[in-house]
Short mmCIF file of N, CA and C in Angstrom, two decimals:
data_model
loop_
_atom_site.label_atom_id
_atom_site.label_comp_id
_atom_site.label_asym_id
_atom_site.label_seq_id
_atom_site.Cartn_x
_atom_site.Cartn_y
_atom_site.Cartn_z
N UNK A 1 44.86 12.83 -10.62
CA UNK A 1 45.69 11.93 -11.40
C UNK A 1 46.73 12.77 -12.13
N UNK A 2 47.88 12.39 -11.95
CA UNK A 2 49.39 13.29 -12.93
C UNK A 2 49.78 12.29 -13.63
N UNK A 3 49.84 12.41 -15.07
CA UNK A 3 51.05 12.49 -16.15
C UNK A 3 51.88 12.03 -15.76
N UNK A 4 52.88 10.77 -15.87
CA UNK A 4 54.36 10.62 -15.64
C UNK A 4 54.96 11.79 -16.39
N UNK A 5 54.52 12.66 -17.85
CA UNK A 5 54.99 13.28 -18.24
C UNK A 5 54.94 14.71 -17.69
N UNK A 6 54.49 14.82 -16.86
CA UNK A 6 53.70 16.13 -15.99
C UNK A 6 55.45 16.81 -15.49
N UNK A 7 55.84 18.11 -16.16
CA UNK A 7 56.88 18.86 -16.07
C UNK A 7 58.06 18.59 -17.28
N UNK A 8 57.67 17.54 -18.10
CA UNK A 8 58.08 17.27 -18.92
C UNK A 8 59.28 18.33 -19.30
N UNK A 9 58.69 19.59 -19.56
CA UNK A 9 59.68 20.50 -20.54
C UNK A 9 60.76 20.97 -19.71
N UNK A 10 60.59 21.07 -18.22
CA UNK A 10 61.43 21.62 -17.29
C UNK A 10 62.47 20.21 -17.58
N UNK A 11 61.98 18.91 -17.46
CA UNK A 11 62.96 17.75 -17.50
C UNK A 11 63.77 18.07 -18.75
N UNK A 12 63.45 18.64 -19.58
CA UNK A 12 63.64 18.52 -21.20
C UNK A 12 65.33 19.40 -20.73
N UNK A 13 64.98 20.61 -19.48
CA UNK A 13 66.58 21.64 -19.64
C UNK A 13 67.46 20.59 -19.21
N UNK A 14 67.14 19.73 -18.57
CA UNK A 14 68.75 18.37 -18.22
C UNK A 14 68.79 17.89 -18.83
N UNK A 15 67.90 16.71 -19.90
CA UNK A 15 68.66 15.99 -20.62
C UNK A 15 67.18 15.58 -21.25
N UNK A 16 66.91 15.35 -22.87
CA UNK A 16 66.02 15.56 -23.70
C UNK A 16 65.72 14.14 -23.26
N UNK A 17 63.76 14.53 -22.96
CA UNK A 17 63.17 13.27 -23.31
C UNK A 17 62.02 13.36 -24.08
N UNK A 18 61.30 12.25 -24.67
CA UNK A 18 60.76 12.00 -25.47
C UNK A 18 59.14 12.27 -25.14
N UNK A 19 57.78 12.69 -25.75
CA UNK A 19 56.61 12.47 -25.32
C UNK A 19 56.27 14.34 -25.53
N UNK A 20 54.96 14.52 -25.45
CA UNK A 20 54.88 15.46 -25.48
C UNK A 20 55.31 16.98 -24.84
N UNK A 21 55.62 17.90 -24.47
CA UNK A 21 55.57 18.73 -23.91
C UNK A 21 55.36 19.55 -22.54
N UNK A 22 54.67 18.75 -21.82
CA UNK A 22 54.24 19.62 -20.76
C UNK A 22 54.87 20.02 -19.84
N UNK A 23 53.83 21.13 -19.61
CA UNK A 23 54.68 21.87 -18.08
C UNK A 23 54.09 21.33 -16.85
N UNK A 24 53.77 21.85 -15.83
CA UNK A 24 53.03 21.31 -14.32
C UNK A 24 51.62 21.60 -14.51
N UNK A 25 51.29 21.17 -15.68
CA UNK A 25 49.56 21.26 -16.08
C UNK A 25 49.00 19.73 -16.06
N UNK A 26 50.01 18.93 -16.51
CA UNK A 26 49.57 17.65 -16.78
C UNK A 26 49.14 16.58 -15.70
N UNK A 27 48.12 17.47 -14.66
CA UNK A 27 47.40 16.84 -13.48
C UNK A 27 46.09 17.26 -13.35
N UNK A 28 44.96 16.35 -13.04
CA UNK A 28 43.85 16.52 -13.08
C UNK A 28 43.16 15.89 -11.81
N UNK A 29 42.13 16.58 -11.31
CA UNK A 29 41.10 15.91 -10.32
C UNK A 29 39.71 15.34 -10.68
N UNK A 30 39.46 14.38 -10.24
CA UNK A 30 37.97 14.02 -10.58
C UNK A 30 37.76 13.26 -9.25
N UNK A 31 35.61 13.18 -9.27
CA UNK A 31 35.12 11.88 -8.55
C UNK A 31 35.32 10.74 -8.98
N UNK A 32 35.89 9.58 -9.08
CA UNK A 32 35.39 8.25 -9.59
C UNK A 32 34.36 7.28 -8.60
N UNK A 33 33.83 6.79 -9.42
CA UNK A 33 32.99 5.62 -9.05
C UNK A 33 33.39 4.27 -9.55
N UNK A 34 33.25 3.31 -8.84
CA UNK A 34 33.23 2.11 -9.03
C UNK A 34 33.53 0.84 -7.76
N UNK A 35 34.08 -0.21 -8.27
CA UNK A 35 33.81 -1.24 -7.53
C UNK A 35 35.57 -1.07 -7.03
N UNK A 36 35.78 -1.16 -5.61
CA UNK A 36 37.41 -1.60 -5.24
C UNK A 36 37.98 -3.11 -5.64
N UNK A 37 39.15 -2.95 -6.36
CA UNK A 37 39.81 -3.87 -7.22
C UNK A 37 39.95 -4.82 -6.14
N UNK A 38 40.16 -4.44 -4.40
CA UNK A 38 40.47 -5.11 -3.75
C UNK A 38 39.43 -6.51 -3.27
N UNK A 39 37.89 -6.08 -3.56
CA UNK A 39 37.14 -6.75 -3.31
C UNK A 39 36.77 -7.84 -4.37
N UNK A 40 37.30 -7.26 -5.53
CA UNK A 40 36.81 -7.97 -6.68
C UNK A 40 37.96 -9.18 -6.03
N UNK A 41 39.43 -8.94 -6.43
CA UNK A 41 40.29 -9.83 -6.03
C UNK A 41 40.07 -10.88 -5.17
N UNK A 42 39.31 -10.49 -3.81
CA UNK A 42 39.36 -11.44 -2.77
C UNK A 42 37.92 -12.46 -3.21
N UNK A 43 37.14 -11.95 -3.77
CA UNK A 43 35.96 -12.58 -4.45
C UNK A 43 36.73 -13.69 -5.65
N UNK A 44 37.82 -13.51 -6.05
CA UNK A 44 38.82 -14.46 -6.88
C UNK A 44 39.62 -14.93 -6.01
N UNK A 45 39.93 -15.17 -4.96
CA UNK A 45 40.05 -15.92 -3.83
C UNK A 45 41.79 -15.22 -3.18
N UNK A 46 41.84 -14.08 -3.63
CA UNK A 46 43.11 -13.49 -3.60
C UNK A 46 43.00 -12.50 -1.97
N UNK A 47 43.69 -12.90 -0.69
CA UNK A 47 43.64 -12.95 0.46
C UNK A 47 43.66 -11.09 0.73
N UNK A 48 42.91 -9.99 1.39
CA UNK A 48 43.35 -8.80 0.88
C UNK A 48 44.92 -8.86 1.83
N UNK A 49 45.64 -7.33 0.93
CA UNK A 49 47.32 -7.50 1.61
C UNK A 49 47.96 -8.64 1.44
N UNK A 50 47.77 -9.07 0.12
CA UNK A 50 48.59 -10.35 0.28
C UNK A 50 50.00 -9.82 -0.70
N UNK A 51 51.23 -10.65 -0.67
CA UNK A 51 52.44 -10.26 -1.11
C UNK A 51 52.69 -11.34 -2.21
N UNK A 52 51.95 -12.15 -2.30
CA UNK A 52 52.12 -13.48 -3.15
C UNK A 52 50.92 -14.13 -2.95
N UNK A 53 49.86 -15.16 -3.64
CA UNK A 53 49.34 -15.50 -3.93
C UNK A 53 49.71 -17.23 -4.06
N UNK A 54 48.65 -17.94 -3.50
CA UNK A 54 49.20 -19.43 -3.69
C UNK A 54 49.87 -19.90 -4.44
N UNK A 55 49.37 -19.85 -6.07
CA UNK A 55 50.12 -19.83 -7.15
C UNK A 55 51.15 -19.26 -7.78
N UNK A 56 51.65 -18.35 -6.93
CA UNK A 56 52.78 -17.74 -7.18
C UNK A 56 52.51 -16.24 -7.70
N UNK A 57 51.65 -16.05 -7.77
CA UNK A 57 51.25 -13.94 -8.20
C UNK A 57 51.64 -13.64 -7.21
N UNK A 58 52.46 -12.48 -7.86
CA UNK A 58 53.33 -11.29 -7.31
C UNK A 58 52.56 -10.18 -7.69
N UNK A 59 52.05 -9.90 -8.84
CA UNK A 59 51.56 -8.60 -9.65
C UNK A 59 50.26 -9.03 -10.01
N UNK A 60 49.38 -7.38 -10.40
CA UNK A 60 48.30 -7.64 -10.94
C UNK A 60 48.50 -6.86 -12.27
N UNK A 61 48.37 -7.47 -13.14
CA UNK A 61 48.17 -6.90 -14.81
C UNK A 61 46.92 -6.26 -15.47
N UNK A 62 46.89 -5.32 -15.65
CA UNK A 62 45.68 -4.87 -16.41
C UNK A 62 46.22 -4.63 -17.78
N UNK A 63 44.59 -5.18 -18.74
CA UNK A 63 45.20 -5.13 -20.34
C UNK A 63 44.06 -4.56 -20.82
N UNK A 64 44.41 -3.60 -21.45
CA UNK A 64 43.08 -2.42 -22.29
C UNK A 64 42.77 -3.13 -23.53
N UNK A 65 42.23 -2.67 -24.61
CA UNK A 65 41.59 -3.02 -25.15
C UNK A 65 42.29 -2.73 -26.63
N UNK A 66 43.08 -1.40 -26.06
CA UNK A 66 43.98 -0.19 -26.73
C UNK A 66 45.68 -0.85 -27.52
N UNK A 67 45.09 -0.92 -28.82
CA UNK A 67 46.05 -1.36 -29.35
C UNK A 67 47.54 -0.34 -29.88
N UNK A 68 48.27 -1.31 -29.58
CA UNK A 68 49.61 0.41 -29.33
C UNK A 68 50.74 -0.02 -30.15
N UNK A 69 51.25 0.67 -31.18
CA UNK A 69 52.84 0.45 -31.64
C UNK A 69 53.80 -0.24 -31.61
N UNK A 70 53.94 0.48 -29.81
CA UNK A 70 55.38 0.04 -29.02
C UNK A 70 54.82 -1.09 -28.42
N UNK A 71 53.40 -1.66 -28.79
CA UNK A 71 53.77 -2.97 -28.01
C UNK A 71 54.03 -4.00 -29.30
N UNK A 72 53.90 -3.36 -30.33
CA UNK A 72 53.92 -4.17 -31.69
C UNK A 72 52.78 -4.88 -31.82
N UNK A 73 51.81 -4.05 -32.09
CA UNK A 73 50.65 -4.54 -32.22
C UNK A 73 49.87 -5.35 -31.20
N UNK A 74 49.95 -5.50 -30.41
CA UNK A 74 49.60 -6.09 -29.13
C UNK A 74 48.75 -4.50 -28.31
N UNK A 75 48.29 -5.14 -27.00
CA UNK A 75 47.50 -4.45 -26.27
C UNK A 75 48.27 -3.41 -25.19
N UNK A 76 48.13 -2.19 -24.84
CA UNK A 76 48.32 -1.55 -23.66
C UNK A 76 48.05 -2.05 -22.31
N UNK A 77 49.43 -2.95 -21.64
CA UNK A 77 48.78 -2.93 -20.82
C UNK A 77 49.87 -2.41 -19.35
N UNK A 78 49.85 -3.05 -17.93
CA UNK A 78 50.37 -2.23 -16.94
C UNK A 78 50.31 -3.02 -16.15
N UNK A 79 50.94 -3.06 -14.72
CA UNK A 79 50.24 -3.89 -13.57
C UNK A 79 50.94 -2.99 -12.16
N UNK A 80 50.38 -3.72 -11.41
CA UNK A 80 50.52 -3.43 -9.81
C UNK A 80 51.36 -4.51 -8.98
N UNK A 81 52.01 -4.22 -8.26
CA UNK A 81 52.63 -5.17 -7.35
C UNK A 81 51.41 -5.69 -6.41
N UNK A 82 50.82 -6.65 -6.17
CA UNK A 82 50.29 -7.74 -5.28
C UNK A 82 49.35 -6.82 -4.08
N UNK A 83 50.04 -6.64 -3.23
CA UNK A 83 50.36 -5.99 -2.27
C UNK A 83 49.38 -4.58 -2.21
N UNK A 84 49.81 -3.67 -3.25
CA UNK A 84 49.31 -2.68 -3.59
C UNK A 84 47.81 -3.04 -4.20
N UNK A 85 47.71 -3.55 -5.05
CA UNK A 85 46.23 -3.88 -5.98
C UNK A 85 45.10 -4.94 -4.66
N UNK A 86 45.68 -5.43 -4.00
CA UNK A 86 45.05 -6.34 -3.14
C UNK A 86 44.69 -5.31 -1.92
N UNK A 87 45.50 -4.66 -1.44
CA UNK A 87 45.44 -3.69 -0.05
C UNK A 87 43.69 -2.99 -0.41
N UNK A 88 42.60 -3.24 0.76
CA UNK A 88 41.55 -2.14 0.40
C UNK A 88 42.07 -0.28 0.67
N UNK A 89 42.86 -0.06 1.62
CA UNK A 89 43.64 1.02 1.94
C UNK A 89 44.00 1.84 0.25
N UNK A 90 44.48 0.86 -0.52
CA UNK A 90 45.14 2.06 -1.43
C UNK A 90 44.01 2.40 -2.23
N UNK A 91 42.49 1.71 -2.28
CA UNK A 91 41.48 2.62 -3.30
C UNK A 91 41.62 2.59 -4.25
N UNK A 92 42.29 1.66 -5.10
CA UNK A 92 42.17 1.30 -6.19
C UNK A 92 40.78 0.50 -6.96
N UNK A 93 40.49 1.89 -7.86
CA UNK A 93 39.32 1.36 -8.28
C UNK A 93 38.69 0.73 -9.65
N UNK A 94 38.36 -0.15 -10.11
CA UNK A 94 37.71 -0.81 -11.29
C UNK A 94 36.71 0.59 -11.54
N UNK A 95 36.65 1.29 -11.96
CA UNK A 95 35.88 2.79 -12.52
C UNK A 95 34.34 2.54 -13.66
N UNK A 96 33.65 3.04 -13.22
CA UNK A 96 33.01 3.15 -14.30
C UNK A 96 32.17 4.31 -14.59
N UNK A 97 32.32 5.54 -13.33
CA UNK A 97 31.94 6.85 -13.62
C UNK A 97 33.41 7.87 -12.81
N UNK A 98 33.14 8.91 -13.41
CA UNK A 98 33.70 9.76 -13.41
C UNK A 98 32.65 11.29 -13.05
N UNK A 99 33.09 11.80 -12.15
CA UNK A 99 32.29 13.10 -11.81
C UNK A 99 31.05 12.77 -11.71
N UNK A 100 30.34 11.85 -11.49
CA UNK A 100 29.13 11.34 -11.29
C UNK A 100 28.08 10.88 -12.81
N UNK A 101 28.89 10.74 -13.81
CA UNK A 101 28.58 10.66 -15.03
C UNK A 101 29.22 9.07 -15.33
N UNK A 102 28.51 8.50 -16.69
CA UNK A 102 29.30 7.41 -17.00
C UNK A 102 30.70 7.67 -17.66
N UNK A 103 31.20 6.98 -17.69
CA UNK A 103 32.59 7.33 -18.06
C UNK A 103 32.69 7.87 -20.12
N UNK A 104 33.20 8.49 -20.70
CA UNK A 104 33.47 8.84 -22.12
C UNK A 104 34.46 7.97 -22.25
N UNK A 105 34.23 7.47 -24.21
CA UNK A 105 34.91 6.61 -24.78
C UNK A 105 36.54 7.63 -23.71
N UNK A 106 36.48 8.67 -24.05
CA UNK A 106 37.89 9.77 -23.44
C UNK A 106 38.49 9.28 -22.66
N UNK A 107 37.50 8.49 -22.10
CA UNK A 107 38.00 8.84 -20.24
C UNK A 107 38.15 6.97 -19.80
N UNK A 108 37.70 6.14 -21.30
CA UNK A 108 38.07 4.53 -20.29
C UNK A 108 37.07 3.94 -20.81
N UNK A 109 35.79 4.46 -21.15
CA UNK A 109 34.45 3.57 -21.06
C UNK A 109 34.69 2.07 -21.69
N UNK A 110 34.08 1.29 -21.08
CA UNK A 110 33.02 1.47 -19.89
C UNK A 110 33.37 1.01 -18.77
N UNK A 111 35.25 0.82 -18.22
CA UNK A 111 35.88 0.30 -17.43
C UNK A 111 37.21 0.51 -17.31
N UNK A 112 37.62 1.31 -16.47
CA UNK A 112 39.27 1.74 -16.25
C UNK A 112 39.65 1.51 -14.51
N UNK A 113 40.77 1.07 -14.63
CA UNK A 113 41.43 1.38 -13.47
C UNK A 113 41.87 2.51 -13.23
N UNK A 114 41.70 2.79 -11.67
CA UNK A 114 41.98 3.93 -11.32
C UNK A 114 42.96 3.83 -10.12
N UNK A 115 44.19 4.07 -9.67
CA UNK A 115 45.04 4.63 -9.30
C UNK A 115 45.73 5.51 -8.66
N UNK A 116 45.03 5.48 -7.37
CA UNK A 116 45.55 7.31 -6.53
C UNK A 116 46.58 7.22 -6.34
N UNK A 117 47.16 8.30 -6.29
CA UNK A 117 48.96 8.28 -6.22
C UNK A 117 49.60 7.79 -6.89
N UNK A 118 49.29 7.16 -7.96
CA UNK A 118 50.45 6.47 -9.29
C UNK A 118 50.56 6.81 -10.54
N UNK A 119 51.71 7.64 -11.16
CA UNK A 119 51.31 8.17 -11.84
C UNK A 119 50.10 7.80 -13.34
N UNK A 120 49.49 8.26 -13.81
CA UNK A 120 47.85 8.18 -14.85
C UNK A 120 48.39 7.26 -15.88
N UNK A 121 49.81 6.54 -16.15
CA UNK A 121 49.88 5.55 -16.96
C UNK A 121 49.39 4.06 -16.20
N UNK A 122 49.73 4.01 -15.07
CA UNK A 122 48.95 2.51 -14.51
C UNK A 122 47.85 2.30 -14.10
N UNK A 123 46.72 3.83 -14.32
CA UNK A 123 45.00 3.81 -14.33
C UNK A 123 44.52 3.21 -15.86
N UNK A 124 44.85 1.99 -16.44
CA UNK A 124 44.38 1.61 -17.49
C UNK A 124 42.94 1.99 -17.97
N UNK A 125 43.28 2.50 -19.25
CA UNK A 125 41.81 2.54 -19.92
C UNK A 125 41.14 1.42 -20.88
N UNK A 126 40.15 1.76 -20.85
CA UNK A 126 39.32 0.53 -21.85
C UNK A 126 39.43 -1.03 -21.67
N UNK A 127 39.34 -1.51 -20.13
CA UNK A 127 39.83 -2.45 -19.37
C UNK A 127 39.36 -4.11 -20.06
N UNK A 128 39.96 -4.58 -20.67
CA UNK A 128 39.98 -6.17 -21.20
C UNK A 128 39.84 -6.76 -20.45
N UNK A 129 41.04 -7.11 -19.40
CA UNK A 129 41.55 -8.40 -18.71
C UNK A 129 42.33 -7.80 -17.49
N UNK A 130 42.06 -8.54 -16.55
CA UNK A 130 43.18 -8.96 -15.33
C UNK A 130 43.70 -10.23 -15.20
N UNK A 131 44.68 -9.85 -14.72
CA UNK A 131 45.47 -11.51 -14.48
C UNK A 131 46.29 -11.02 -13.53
N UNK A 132 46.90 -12.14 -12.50
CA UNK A 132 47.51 -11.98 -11.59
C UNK A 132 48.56 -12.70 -12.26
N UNK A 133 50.34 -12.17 -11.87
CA UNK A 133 51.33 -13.02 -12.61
C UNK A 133 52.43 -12.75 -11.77
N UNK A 134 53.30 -13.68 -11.65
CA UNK A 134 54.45 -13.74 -11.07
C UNK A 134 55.50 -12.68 -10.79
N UNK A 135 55.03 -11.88 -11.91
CA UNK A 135 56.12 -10.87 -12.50
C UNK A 135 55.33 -9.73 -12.75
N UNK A 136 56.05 -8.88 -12.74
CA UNK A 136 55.69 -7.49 -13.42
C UNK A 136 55.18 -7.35 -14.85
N UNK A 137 54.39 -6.65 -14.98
CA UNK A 137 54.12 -6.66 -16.85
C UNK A 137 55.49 -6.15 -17.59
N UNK A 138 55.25 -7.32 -18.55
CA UNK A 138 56.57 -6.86 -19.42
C UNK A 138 55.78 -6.36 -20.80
N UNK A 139 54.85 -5.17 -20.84
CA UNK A 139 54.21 -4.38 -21.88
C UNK A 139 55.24 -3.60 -21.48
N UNK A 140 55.38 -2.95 -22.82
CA UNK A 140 56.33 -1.62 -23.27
C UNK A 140 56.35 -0.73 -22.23
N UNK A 141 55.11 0.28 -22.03
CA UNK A 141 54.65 1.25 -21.13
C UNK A 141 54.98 1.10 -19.77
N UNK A 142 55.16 -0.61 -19.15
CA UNK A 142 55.55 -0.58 -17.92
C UNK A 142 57.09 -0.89 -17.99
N UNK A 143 57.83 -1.46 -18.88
CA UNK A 143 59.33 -2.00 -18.96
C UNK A 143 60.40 -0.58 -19.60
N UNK A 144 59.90 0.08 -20.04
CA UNK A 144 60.93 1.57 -21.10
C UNK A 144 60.10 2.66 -21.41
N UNK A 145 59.27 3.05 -20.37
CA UNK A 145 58.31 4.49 -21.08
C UNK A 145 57.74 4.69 -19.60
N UNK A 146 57.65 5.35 -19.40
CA UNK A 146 56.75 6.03 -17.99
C UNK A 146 58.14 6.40 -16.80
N UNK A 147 59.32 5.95 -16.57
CA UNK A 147 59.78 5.85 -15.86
C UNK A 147 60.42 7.07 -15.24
N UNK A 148 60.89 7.54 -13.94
CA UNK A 148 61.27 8.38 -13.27
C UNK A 148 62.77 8.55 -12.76
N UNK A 149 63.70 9.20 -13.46
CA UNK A 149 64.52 8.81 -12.94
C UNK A 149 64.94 10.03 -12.17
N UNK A 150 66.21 9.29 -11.20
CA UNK A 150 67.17 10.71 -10.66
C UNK A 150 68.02 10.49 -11.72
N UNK A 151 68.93 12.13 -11.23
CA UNK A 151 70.32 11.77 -12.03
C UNK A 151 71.11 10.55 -11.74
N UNK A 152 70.91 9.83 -10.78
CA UNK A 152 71.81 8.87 -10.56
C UNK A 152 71.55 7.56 -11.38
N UNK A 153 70.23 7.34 -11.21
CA UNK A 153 70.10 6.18 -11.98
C UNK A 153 69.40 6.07 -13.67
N UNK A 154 69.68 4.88 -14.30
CA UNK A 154 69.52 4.81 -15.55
C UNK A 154 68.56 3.52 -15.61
N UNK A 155 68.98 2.81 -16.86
CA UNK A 155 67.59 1.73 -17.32
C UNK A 155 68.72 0.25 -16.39
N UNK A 156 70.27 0.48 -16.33
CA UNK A 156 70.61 -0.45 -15.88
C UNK A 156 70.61 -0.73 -14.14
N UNK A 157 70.11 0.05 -14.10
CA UNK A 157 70.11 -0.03 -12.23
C UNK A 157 68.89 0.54 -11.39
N UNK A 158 67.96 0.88 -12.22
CA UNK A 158 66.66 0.74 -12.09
C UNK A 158 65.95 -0.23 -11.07
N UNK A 159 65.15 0.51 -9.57
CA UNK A 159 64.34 -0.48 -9.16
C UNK A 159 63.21 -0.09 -8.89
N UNK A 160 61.62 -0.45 -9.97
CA UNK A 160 60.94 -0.12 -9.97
C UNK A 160 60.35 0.50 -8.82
N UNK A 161 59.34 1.82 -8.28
CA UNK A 161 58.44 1.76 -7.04
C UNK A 161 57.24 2.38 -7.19
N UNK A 162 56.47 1.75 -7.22
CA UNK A 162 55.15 1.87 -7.66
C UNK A 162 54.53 3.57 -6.73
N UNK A 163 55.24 3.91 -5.57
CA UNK A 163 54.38 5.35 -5.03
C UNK A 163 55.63 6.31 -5.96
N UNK A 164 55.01 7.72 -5.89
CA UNK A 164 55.55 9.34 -6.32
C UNK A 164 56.00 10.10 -5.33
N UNK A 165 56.25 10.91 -5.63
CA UNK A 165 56.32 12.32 -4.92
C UNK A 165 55.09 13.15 -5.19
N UNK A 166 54.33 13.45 -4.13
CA UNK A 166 53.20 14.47 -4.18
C UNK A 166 53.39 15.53 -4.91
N UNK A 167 53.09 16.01 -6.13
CA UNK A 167 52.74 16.93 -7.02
C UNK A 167 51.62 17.74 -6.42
N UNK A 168 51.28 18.96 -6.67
CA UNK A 168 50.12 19.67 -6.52
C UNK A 168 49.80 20.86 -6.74
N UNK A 169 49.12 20.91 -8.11
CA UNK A 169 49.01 22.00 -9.22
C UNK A 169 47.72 23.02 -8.86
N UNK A 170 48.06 24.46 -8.56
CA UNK A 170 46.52 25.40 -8.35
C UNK A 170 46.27 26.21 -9.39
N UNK A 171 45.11 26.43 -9.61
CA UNK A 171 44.84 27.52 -11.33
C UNK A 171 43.20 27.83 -10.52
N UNK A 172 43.17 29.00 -11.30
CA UNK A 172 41.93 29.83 -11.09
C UNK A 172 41.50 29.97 -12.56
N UNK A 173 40.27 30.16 -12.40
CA UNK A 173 39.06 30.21 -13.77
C UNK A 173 39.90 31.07 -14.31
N UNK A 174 39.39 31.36 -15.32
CA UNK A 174 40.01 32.34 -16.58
C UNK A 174 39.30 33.31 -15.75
#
């Protein structure tokens, strides 16, 4: 799992952004365990690979528990495009261990989404609620904070895409 902020300070020599610091450290590996989001979904009658939903879901929303600032007192939350959260292929998982352990308040307990390939802001921790919704989450974290840009584009011409560019960080024991 990587940090949207993961190289942070190298971004910092083009043009200053906000959040902590980091260099190409801000990626981590683990086992997770849990149930695929995809099965839970279709058990809520949501078709797997679907692009829309009878009722009109486009996205899946996850809402933590995690009360935040920038949402003005409201909850942390994030979502997935349809497609992606429904697919069993992408392994998206409802979590509830980590490295073969239960999960730490740290790490989500006692329920996080997990997320391969996206960057570690849309693996929600401390998992409330799902909802499927028409739209994209309009929480802070997914609408003006996490985002990737090139030089070319800005907040006005922005089109979200939920995959990265493969990162991949090596370190040896002390």
């Amino acid at each position: 799992m990587m940090c949207a902020g993961n190289r942070r300070t190298e971004m910092s020599t083009r043009r200053k952004v906000k959040g902590v610091g980091w260099s190409q450290a801000a990626i981590g590996n683990a086992t997770w365990t849990g149930v695929r989001l995809s099965h839970v979904l279709q058990l809520a009658g949501v078709d797997p690979r679907s692009t829309r939903t009878s009722a009109g879901g486009k996205h899946v929303e996850f809402t933590s528990v995690d009360i935040c600032p920038e949402e003005k007192g409201g909850p942390y939350k994030a979502s997935l495009p349809l497609i992606h959260a429904s697919s069993p292929e992408q392994d998206v998982l409802l979590a509830y261990k980590m490295n073969g352990e239960d999960l730490t308040p740290d790490h989500g307990f006692p329920l996080r989404i997990v997320v391969p390939g996206v960057i570690g802001a849309r693996s929600v921790k401390w998992l409330d609620r799902i909802d499927v919704l028409s739209h994209e989450s309009q929480g802070f974290f997914m609408q003006r904070d996490y985002k990737m840009f090139p030089p070319n584009i800005d907040w006005h011409n922005i089109e979200w895409n939920t995959r990265r560019p493969s990162w991949t960080s090596l370190s040896s024991p002390p």
